[in-house]
PDB file of C-alpha atoms in Angstrom:
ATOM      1  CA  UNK A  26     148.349 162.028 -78.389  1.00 60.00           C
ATOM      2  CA  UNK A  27     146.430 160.054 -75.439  1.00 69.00           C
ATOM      3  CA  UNK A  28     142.901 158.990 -76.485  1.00 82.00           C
ATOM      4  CA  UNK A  29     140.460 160.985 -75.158  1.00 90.00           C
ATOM      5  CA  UNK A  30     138.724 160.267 -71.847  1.00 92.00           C
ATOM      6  CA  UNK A  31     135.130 158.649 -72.445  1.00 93.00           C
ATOM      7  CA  UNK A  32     132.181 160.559 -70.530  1.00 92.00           C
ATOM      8  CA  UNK A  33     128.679 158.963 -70.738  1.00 92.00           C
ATOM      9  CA  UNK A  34     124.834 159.625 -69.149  1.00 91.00           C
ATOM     10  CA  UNK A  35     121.857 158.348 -68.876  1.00 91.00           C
ATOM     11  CA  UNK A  36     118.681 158.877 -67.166  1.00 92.00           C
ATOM     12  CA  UNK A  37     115.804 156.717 -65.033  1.00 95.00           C
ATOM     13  CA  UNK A  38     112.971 158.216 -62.757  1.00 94.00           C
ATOM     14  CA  UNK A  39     113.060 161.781 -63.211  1.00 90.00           C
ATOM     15  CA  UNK A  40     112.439 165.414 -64.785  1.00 91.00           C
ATOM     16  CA  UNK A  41     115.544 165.306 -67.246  1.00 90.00           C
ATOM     17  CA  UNK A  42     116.299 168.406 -65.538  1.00 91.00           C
ATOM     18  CA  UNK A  43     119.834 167.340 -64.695  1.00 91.00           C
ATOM     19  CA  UNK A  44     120.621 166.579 -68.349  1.00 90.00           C
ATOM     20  CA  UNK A  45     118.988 170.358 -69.320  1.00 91.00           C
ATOM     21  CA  UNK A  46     121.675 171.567 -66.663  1.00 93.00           C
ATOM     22  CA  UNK A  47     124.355 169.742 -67.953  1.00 91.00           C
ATOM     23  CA  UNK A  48     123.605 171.215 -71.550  1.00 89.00           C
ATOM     24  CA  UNK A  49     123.425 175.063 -69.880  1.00 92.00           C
ATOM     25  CA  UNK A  50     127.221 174.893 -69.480  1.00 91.00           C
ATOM     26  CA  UNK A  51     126.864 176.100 -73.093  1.00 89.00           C
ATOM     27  CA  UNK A  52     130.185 177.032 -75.024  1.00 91.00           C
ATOM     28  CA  UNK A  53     132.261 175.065 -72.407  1.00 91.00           C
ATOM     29  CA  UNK A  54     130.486 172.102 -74.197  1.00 88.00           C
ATOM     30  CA  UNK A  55     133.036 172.809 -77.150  1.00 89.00           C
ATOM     31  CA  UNK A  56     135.925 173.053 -74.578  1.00 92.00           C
ATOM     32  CA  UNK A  57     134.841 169.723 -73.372  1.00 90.00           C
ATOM     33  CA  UNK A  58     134.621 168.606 -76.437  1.00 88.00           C
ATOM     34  CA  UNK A  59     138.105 169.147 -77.247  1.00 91.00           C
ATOM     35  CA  UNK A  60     139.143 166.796 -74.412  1.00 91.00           C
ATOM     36  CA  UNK A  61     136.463 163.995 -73.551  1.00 91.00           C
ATOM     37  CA  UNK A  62     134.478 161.842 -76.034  1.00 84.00           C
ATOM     38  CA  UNK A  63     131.002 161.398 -75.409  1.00 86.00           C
ATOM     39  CA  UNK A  64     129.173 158.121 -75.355  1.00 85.00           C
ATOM     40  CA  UNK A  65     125.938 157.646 -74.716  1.00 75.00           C
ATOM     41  CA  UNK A  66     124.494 161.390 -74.405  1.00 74.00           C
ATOM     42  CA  UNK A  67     122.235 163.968 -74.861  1.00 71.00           C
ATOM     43  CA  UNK A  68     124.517 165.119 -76.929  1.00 71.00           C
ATOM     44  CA  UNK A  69     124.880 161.637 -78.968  1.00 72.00           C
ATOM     45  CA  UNK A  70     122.221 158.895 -80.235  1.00 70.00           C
ATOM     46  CA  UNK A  71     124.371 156.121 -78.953  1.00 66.00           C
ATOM     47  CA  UNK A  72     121.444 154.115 -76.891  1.00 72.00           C
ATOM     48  CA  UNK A  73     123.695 151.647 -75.572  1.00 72.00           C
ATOM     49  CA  UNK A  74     126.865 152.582 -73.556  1.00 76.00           C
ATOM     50  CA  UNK A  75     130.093 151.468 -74.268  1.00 84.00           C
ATOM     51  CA  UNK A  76     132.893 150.925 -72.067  1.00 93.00           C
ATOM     52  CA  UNK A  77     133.841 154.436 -70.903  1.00 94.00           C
ATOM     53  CA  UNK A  78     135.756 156.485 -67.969  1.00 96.00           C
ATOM     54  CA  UNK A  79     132.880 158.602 -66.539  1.00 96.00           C
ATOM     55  CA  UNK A  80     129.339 157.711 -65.865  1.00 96.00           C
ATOM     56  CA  UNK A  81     126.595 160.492 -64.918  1.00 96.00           C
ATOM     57  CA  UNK A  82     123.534 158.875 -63.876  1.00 96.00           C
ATOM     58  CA  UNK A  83     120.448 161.219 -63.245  1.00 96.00           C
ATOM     59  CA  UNK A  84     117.179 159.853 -61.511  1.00 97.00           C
ATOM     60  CA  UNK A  85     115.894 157.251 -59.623  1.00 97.00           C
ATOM     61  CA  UNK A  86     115.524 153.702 -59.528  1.00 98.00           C
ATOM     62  CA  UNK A  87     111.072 153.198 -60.029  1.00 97.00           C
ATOM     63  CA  UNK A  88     111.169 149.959 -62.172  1.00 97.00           C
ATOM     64  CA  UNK A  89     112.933 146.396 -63.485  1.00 96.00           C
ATOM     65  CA  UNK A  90     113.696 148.589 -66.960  1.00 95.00           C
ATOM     66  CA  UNK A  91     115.549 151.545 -64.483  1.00 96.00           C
ATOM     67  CA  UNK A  92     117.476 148.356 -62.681  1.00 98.00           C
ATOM     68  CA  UNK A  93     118.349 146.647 -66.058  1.00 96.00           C
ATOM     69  CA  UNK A  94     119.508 150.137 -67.687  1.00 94.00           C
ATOM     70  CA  UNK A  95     121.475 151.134 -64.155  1.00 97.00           C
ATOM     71  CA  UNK A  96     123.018 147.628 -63.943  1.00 97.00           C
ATOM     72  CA  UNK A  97     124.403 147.544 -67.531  1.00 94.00           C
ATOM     73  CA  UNK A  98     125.348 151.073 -67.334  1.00 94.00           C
ATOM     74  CA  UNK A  99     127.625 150.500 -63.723  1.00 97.00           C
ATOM     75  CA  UNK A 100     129.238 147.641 -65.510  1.00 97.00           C
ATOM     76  CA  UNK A 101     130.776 149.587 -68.206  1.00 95.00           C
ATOM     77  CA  UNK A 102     131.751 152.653 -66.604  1.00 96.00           C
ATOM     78  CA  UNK A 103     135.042 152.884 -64.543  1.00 97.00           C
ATOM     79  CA  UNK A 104     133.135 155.656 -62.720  1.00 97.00           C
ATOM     80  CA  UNK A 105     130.085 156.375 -61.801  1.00 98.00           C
ATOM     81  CA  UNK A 106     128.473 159.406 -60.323  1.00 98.00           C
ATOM     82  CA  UNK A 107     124.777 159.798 -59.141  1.00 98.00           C
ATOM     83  CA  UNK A 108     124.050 163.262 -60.193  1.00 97.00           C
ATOM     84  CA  UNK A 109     120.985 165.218 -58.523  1.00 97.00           C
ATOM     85  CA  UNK A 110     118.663 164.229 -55.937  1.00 96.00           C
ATOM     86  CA  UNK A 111     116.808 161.971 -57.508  1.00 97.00           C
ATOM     87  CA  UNK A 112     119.624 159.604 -58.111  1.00 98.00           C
ATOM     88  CA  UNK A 113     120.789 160.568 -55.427  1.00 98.00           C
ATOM     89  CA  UNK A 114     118.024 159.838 -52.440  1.00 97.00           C
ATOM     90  CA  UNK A 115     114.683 159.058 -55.000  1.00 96.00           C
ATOM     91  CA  UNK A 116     114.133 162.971 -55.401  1.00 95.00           C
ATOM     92  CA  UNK A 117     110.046 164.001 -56.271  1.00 94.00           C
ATOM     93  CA  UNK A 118     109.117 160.127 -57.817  1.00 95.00           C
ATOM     94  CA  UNK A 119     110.091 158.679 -54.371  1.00 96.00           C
ATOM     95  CA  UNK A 120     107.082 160.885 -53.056  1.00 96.00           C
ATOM     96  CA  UNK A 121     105.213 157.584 -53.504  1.00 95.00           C
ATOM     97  CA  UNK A 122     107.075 155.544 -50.961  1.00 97.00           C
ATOM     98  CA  UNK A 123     104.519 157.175 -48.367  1.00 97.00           C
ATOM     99  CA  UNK A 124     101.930 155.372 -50.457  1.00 96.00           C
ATOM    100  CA  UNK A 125     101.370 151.760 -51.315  1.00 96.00           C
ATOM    101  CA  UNK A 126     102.070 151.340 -54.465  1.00 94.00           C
ATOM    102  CA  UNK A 127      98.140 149.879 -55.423  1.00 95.00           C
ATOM    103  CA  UNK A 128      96.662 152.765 -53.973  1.00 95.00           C
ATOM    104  CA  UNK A 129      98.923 154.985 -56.511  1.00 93.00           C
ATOM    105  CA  UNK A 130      97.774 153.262 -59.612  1.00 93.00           C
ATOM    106  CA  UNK A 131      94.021 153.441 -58.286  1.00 94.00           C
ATOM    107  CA  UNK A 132      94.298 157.177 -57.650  1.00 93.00           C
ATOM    108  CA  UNK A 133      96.046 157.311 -61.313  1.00 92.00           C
ATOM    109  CA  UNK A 134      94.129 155.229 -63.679  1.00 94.00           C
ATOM    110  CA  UNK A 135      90.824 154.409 -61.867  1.00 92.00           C
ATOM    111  CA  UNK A 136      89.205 157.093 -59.298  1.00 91.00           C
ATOM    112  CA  UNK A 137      91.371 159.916 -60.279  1.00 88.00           C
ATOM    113  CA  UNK A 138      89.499 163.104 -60.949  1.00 91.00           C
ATOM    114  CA  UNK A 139      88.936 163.538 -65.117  1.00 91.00           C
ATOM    115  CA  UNK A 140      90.053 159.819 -65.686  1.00 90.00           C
ATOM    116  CA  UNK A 141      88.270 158.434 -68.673  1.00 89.00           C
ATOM    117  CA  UNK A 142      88.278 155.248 -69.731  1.00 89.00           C
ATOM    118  CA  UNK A 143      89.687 153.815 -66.104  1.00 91.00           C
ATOM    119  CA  UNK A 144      92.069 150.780 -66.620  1.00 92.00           C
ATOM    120  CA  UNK A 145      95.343 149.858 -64.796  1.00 91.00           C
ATOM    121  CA  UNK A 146      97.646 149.353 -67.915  1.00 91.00           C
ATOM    122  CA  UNK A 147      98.607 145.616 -68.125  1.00 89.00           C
ATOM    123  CA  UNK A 148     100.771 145.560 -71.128  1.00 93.00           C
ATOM    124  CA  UNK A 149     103.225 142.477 -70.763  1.00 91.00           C
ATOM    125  CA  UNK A 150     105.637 145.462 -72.718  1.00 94.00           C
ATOM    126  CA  UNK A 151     105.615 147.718 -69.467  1.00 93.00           C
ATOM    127  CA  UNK A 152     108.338 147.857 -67.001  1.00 95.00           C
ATOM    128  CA  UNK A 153     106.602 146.083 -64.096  1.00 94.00           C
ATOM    129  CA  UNK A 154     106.949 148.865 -61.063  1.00 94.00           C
ATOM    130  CA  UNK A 155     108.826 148.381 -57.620  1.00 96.00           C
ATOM    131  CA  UNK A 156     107.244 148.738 -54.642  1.00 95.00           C
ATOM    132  CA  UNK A 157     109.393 152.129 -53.354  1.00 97.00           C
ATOM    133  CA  UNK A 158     111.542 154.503 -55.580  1.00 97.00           C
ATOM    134  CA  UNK A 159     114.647 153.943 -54.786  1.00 97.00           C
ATOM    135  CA  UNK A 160     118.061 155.867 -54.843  1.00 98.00           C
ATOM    136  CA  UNK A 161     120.532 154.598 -57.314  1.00 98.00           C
ATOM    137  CA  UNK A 162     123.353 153.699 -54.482  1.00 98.00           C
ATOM    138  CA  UNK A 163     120.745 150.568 -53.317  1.00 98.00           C
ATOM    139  CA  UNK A 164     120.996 149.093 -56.640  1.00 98.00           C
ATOM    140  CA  UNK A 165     124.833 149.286 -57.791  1.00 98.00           C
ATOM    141  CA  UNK A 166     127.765 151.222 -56.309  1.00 98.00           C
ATOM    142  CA  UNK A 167     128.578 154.703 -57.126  1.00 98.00           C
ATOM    143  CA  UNK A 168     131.894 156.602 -56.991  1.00 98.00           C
ATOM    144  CA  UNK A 169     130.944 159.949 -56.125  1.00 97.00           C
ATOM    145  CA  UNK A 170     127.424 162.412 -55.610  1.00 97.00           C
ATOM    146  CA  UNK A 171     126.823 165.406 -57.523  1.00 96.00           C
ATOM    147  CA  UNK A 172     124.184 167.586 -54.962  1.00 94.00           C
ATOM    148  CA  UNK A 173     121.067 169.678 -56.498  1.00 93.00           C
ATOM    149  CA  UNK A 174     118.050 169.434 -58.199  1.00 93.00           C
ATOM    150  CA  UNK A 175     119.308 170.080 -60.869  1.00 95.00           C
ATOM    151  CA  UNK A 176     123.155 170.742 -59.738  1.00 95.00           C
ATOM    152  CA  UNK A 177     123.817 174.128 -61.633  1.00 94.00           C
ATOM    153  CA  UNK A 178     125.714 174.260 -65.229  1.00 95.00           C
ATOM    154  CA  UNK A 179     128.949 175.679 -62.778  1.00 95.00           C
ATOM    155  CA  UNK A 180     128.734 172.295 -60.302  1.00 95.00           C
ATOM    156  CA  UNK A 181     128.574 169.997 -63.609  1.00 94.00           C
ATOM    157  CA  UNK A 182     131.689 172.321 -64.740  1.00 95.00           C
ATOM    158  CA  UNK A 183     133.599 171.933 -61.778  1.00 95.00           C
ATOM    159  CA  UNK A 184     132.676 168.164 -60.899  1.00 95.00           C
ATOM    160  CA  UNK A 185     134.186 166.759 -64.501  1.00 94.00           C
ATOM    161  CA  UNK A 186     136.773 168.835 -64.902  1.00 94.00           C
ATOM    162  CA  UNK A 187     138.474 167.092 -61.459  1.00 96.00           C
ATOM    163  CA  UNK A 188     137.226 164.085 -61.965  1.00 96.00           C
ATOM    164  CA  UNK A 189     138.701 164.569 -65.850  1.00 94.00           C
ATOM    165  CA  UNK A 190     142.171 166.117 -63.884  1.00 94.00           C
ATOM    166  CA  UNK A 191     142.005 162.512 -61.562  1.00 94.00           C
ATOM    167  CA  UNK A 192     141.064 164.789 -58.190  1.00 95.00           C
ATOM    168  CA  UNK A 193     137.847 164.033 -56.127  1.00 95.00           C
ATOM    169  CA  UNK A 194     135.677 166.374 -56.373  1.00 94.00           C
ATOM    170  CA  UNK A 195     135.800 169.341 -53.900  1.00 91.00           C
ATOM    171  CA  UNK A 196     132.668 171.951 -54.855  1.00 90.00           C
ATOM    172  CA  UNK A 197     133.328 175.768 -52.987  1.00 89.00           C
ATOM    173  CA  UNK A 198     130.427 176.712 -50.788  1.00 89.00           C
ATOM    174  CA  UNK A 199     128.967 179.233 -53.300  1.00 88.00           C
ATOM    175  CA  UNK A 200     128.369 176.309 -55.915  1.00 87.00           C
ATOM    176  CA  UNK A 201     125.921 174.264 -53.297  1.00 83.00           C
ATOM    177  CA  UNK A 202     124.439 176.574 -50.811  1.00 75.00           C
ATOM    178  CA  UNK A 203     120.830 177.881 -51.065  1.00 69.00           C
ATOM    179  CA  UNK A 204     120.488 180.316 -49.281  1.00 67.00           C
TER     180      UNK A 204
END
């Protein structure tokens, strides 16, 4: 019997909205199941990813802890695909790009409306911030783009099972138009 191919995720900037969608494919997570292993996961409480053959990265890149966990994460995964569109060009957290990043933390934590207690947390434990959100393909390469926010439980369906079948990817019309 071959071994089972190795699927992993993980998440950075974003909603989590990609992993809910992943989950929604519901019963076909037991069909899955039967033919992939799963790593690091929702569906697992592996935190740190071992080597594996398929990497679904959701979010953006906002600080050095989302470059760290996006580096290490690239380096053991054959392949790696940026799923959604915050992974995929900075999605809703790279709204801030059209602000400086100061005036963001003011607004926040110090001249917000109903901000008590106004402070700019400087906790030598916090992820120091980048300048711009970025998309993950600036930081480390990626193999292949899952579209949507969040791709439907049917694209996440059809995406691994060619990748898992060695094709690219090829999604019909119906699976990524909104119209």
């Amino acid at each position: 019997m071959a071994a089972k191919i190795k699927i992993a995720t993980t998440s950075l900037a974003g909603c989590f909205g990609c992993h809910m969608s992943f989950l929604d494919i519901d019963e076909r997570l037991l069909k899955l199941a039967d033919i992939v292993e799963f790593d690091r996961s929702p569906l697992t409480d592996i935190e740190h990813c071992g080597p594996c053959d398929i990497g679904l990265i959701e979010g953006g890149v906002c600080n050095s802890e989302n470059v760290h966990v996006l580096r290490e994460f690239r380096s053991h995964c054959k392949i790696l695909v940026a799923v959604g569109a915050c992974a995929i060009n900075g999605g809703l957290p790279a709204l801030r790009n059209f602000f400086k990043l100061e005036d963001c933390l003011l607004e926040a934590y110090q001249d917000g409306i109903g901000v008590d207690n106004p402070q700019i947390p400087n906790d030598p434990e916090l992820p120091l911030l980048l300048d711009k959100v970025r998309p993950v393909h600036e930081i480390v390469k990626i193999d292949y783009f899952m579209p949507g926010c969040p791709p439907s439980a049917d694209v996440f369906w059809t995406y691994l099972n060619a990748l898992i079948e060695g094709r690219d990817p090829n999604l019909p019309y119906e699976l990524v138009h909104y119209d």
